[in-house]
XYZ file of C-alpha atoms in Angstrom:
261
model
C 0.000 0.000 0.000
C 1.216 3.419 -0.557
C 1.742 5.400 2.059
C -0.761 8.352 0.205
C -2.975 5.114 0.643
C -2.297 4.716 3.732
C -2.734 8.126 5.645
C -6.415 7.830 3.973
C -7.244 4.603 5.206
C -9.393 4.026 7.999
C -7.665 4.079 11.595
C -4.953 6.216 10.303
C -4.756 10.027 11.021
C -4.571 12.466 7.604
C -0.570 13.435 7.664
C -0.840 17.019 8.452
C 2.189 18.965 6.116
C 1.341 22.015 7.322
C 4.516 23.991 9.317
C 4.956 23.252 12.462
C 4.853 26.873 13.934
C 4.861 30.443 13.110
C 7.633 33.190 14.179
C 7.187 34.542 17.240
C 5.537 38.497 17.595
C 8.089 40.697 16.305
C 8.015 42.100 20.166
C 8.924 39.107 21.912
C 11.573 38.265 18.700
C 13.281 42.008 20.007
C 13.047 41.460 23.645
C 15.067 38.019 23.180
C 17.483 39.725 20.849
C 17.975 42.629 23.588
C 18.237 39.739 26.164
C 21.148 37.892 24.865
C 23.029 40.890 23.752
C 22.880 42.329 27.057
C 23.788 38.508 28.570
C 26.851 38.521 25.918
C 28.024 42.215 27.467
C 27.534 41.495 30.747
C 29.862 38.115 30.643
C 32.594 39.971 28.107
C 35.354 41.120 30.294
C 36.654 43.766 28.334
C 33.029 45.248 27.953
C 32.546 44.749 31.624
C 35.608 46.830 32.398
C 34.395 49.539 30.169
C 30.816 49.914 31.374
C 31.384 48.757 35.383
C 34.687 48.956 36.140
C 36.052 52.150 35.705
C 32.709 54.231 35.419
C 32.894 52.989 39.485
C 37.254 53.795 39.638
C 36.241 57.049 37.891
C 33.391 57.834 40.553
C 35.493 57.083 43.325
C 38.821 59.141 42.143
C 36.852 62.326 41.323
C 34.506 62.155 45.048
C 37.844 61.492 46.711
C 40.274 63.920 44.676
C 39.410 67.511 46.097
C 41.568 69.812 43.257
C 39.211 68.734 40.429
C 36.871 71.119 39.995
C 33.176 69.387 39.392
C 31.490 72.838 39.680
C 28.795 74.476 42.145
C 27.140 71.855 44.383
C 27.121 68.737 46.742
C 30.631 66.824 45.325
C 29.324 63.652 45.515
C 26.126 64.577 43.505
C 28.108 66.122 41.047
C 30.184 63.228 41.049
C 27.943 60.435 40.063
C 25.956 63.021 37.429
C 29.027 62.927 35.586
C 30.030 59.200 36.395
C 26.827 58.533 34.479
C 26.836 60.099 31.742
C 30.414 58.888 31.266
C 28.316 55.363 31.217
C 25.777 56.197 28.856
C 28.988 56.995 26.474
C 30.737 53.897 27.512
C 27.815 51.415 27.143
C 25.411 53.751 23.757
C 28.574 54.414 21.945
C 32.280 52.935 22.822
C 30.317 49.415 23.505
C 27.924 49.554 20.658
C 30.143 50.536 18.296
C 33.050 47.733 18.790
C 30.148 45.035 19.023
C 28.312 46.078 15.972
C 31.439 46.690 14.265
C 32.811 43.306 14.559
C 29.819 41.900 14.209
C 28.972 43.695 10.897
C 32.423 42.601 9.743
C 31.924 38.840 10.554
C 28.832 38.313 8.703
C 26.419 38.124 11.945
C 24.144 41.618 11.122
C 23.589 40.303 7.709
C 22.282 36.731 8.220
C 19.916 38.517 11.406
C 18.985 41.036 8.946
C 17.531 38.056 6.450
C 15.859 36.379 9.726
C 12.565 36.812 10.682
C 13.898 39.432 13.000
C 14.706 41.534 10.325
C 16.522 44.441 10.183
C 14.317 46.630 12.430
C 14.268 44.280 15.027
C 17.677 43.880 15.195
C 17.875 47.549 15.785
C 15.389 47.887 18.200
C 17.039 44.743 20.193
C 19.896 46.687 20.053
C 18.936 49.995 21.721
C 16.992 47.686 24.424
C 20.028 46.065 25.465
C 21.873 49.209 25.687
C 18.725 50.493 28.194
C 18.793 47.339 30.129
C 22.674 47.782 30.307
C 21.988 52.001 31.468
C 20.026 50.584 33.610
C 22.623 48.486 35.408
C 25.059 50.907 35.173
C 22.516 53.220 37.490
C 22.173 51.116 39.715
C 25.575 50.147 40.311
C 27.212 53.317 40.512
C 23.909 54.570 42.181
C 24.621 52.721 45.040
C 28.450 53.520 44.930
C 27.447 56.913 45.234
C 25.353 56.681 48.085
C 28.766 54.956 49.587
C 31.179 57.972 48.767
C 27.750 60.434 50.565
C 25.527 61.115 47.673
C 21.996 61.177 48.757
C 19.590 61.553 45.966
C 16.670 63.744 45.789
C 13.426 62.328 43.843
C 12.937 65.456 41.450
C 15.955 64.786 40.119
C 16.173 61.063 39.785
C 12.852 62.445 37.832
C 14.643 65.290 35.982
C 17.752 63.107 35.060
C 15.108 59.838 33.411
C 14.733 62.560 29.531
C 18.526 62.883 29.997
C 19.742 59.524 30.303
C 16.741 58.280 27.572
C 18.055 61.369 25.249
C 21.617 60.278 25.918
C 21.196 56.766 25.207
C 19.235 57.648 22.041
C 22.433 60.099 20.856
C 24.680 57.922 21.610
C 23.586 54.952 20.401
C 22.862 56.290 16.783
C 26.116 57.732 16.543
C 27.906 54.463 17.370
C 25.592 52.819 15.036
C 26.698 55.448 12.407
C 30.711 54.576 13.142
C 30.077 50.991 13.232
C 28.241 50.788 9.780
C 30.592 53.238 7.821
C 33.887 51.929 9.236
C 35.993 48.939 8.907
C 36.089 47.132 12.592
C 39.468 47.917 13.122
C 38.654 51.621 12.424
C 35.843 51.322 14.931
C 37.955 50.257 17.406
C 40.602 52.792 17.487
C 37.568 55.504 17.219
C 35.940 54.339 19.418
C 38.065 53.621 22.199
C 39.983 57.105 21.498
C 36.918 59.098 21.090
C 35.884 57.607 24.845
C 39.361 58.960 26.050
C 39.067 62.521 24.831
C 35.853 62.658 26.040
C 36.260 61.394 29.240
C 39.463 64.376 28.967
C 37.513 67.467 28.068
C 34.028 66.255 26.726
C 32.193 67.928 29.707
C 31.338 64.255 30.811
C 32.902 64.476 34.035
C 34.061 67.571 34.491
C 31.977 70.965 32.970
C 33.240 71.175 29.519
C 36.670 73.522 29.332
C 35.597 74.692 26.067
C 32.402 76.691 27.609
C 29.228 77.063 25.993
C 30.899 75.539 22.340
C 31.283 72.368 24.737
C 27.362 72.483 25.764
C 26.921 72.296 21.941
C 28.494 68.492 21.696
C 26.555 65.412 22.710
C 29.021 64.882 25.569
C 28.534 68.352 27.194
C 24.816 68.656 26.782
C 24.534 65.019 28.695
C 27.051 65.843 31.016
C 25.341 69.331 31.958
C 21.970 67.833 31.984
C 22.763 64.794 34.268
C 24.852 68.028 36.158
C 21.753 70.241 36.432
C 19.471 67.318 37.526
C 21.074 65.017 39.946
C 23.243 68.148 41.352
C 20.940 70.960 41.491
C 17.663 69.068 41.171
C 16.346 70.834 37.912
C 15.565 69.773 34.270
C 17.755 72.014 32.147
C 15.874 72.482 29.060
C 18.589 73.781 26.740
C 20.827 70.739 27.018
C 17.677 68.436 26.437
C 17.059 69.959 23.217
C 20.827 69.332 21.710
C 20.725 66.102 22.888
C 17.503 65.529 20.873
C 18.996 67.401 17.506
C 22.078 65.127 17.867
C 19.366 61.855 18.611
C 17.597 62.762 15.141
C 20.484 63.483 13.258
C 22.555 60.832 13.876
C 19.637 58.876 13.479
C 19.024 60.126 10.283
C 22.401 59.641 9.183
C 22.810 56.026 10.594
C 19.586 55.271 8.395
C 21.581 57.024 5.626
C 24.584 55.217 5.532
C 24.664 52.268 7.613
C 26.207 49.269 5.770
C 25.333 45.817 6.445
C 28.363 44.058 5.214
């Protein structure tokens, strides 16, 4: 007997050949991706370093070292506003970049591009893992600074949430823009030396040397906004607003030019 034959026959069930699922809702497919990127970040030592480490050696030299000058306010507020938004750069844009970079040049953005991902989803998994890895990085030096005397004020843990969401959106795209115009290699030596000079005189930190032309850069508008929040307890406006023309055109651009192989 055939086995068409068979399936008909009586006693046997019809063989189904239908497929045997469908992809999963293109939200749960981006909260996986964001999942295991921020799982591979968090157990990557050289990542850890650069988001953990020394954000936390960073906080603890500029509470404890008296000659640098943070600006007007409580030191140890001051302290962690610019310890954060020196994590926001390390994680949105030094991190992002060297990951997507590498994994751009190895092949891995352009077979989970062709999945049922897809290329927005990969994106979108992408800036979630960064949040979830901000997120960390708050709470970690958040309770460092409450260590070193920082005790934080709920207007402006409120005031500092646009900040860190603007600077995370900034950032992000313009790592995304390195990563996907630049070799790897190239990435890497941007990236990491971009993170040093602003760390230097970005207005991260420390208030920007270069005075209101600093407040004009993505690193100075953060800094000053995480300064004016978690130090002072206000939402500065002004900084807000370049963080969000930097956000849109980076974002813009990355859309523009971003190569996937």
């Amino acid at each position: 007997m055939s086995a068409s034959a068979a399936a008909q026959a009586p006693g046997h069930a019809p063989l189904d050949l239908s497929p045997a699922g469908t992809a999963a809702p293109w939200g749960r497919r981006v909260r996986h991706q964001a999942a295991f990127e921020a799982r591979i970040a968090l157990r990557n030592g050289e990542q850890l370093l650069l988001t953990l480490v020394l954000p936390v050696l960073v906080l603890v030299g500029v509470t404890r070292v008296a000659s640098l000058d943070l600006g007007e306010g409580e030191r140890p507020a001051l302290a962690v506003a610019g310890v954060l938004a020196l994590a926001v750069v390390s994680t949105a844009f030094t991190g992002q970049a060297i990951a997507t970079g590498f994994d751009r040049r190895n092949g891995v953005l352009r077979l989970l591009a062709t999945s049922p991902l897809g290329r927005s989803g990969l994106l979108a998994g992408k800036v979630l893992a960064v949040l979830a890895l901000v997120l960390v990085q708050v709470l970690v030096l958040g309770a460092a600074g409450a260590l070193l005397g920082w005790r934080p004020g709920a207007v402006g843990l409120l005031a500092a949430v646009p900040a860190l969401l603007l600077g995370v959106a900034a950032f992000t795209a313009l790592g995304l823009l390195l990563a996907g115009t630049v070799r790897a290699e190239g990435t890497l030596a941007v990236a990491n030396f971009a993170w040093v000079l602003l760390l230097a005189g970005g207005g991260l930190v420390l208030p920007s040397p270069l005075g209101a032309v600093g407040g004009l850069l993505p690193s100075g508008a953060l800094g000053d906004a995480l300064r004016a929040a978690v130090g002072a307890q206000e939402l500065a406006v002004g900084p807000l607003l370049v963080l969000a023309a930097w956000a849109a055109a980076a974002g813009l651009a990355a859309a523009r030019w971003f190569r996937w192989e």
